[in-house]
């Protein structure tokens, strides 16, 4: 995996690398491979994940059809009109 470093800005390149790794699922993979997982535990985990995904999909479908109220999304931290003046 490669990340372009522009103008010697290593911090920005590290953020880009972390974002790419997160998107690819590398952190999750490292966490899973950090210790041995028995096949029975793996099956149980995967089944639980599938149930969780199915419930989430059913909940979203019910919200779209109007059977459940839509949950309000939290406002972004800096966008709620709270202008902060820089400290002098």
GROMACS .gro file of C-alpha atoms in nm, residues 2-84:
model
   83
    2UNK     CA    1   0.145   0.335  -0.100
    3UNK     CA    2   0.070   0.689   0.014
    4UNK     CA    3   0.203   0.998  -0.155
    5UNK     CA    4   0.385   1.243   0.076
    6UNK     CA    5   0.339   1.598  -0.048
    7UNK     CA    6   0.557   1.888   0.067
    8UNK     CA    7   0.714   1.676   0.343
    9UNK     CA    8   0.375   1.666   0.518
   10UNK     CA    9   0.413   1.335   0.698
   11UNK     CA   10   0.114   1.390   0.927
   12UNK     CA   11  -0.121   1.422   0.632
   13UNK     CA   12   0.033   1.114   0.469
   14UNK     CA   13  -0.014   0.913   0.791
   15UNK     CA   14  -0.379   1.018   0.809
   16UNK     CA   15  -0.428   0.911   0.448
   17UNK     CA   16  -0.258   0.577   0.519
   18UNK     CA   17  -0.476   0.514   0.825
   19UNK     CA   18  -0.786   0.597   0.623
   20UNK     CA   19  -0.685   0.355   0.346
   21UNK     CA   20  -0.606   0.081   0.596
   22UNK     CA   21  -0.938   0.135   0.772
   23UNK     CA   22  -1.125   0.115   0.442
   24UNK     CA   23  -0.943  -0.205   0.345
   25UNK     CA   24  -1.018  -0.366   0.682
   26UNK     CA   25  -0.654  -0.418   0.773
   27UNK     CA   26  -0.697  -0.308   1.136
   28UNK     CA   27  -0.983  -0.553   1.183
   29UNK     CA   28  -0.778  -0.829   1.019
   30UNK     CA   29  -0.480  -0.760   1.247
   31UNK     CA   30  -0.706  -0.769   1.551
   32UNK     CA   31  -0.859  -1.100   1.442
   33UNK     CA   32  -0.518  -1.257   1.371
   34UNK     CA   33  -0.373  -1.136   1.700
   35UNK     CA   34  -0.489  -1.454   1.868
   36UNK     CA   35  -0.618  -1.793   1.758
   37UNK     CA   36  -0.991  -1.821   1.708
   38UNK     CA   37  -1.141  -2.167   1.726
   39UNK     CA   38  -1.351  -2.264   1.423
   40UNK     CA   39  -1.661  -2.297   1.644
   41UNK     CA   40  -1.603  -1.945   1.784
   42UNK     CA   41  -1.551  -1.813   1.431
   43UNK     CA   42  -1.881  -1.965   1.315
   44UNK     CA   43  -2.063  -1.821   1.617
   45UNK     CA   44  -1.912  -1.475   1.559
   46UNK     CA   45  -1.995  -1.477   1.188
   47UNK     CA   46  -2.351  -1.591   1.260
   48UNK     CA   47  -2.394  -1.314   1.518
   49UNK     CA   48  -2.260  -1.059   1.267
   50UNK     CA   49  -2.505  -1.185   1.003
   51UNK     CA   50  -2.796  -1.155   1.249
   52UNK     CA   51  -2.685  -0.802   1.338
   53UNK     CA   52  -2.666  -0.706   0.969
   54UNK     CA   53  -3.010  -0.856   0.900
   55UNK     CA   54  -3.165  -0.666   1.193
   56UNK     CA   55  -3.005  -0.342   1.078
   57UNK     CA   56  -3.131  -0.395   0.723
   58UNK     CA   57  -3.484  -0.474   0.847
   59UNK     CA   58  -3.481  -0.165   1.071
   60UNK     CA   59  -3.371   0.059   0.782
   61UNK     CA   60  -3.632  -0.096   0.553
   62UNK     CA   61  -3.906  -0.037   0.813
   63UNK     CA   62  -3.793   0.325   0.853
   64UNK     CA   63  -3.807   0.381   0.478
   65UNK     CA   64  -4.159   0.236   0.461
   66UNK     CA   65  -4.270   0.463   0.745
   67UNK     CA   66  -4.331   0.187   1.000
   68UNK     CA   67  -4.064   0.324   1.234
   69UNK     CA   68  -3.978   0.689   1.302
   70UNK     CA   69  -3.655   0.813   1.152
   71UNK     CA   70  -3.379   0.862   1.407
   72UNK     CA   71  -3.238   1.216   1.400
   73UNK     CA   72  -2.879   1.237   1.289
   74UNK     CA   73  -2.639   1.420   1.521
   75UNK     CA   74  -2.520   1.754   1.388
   76UNK     CA   75  -2.151   1.783   1.295
   77UNK     CA   76  -1.940   1.929   1.576
   78UNK     CA   77  -1.840   2.256   1.410
   79UNK     CA   78  -2.147   2.324   1.197
   80UNK     CA   79  -2.409   2.408   1.461
   81UNK     CA   80  -2.364   2.787   1.442
   82UNK     CA   81  -2.136   2.800   1.743
   83UNK     CA   82  -1.866   3.034   1.622
   84UNK     CA   83  -1.560   3.024   1.840
   0.00000   0.00000   0.00000
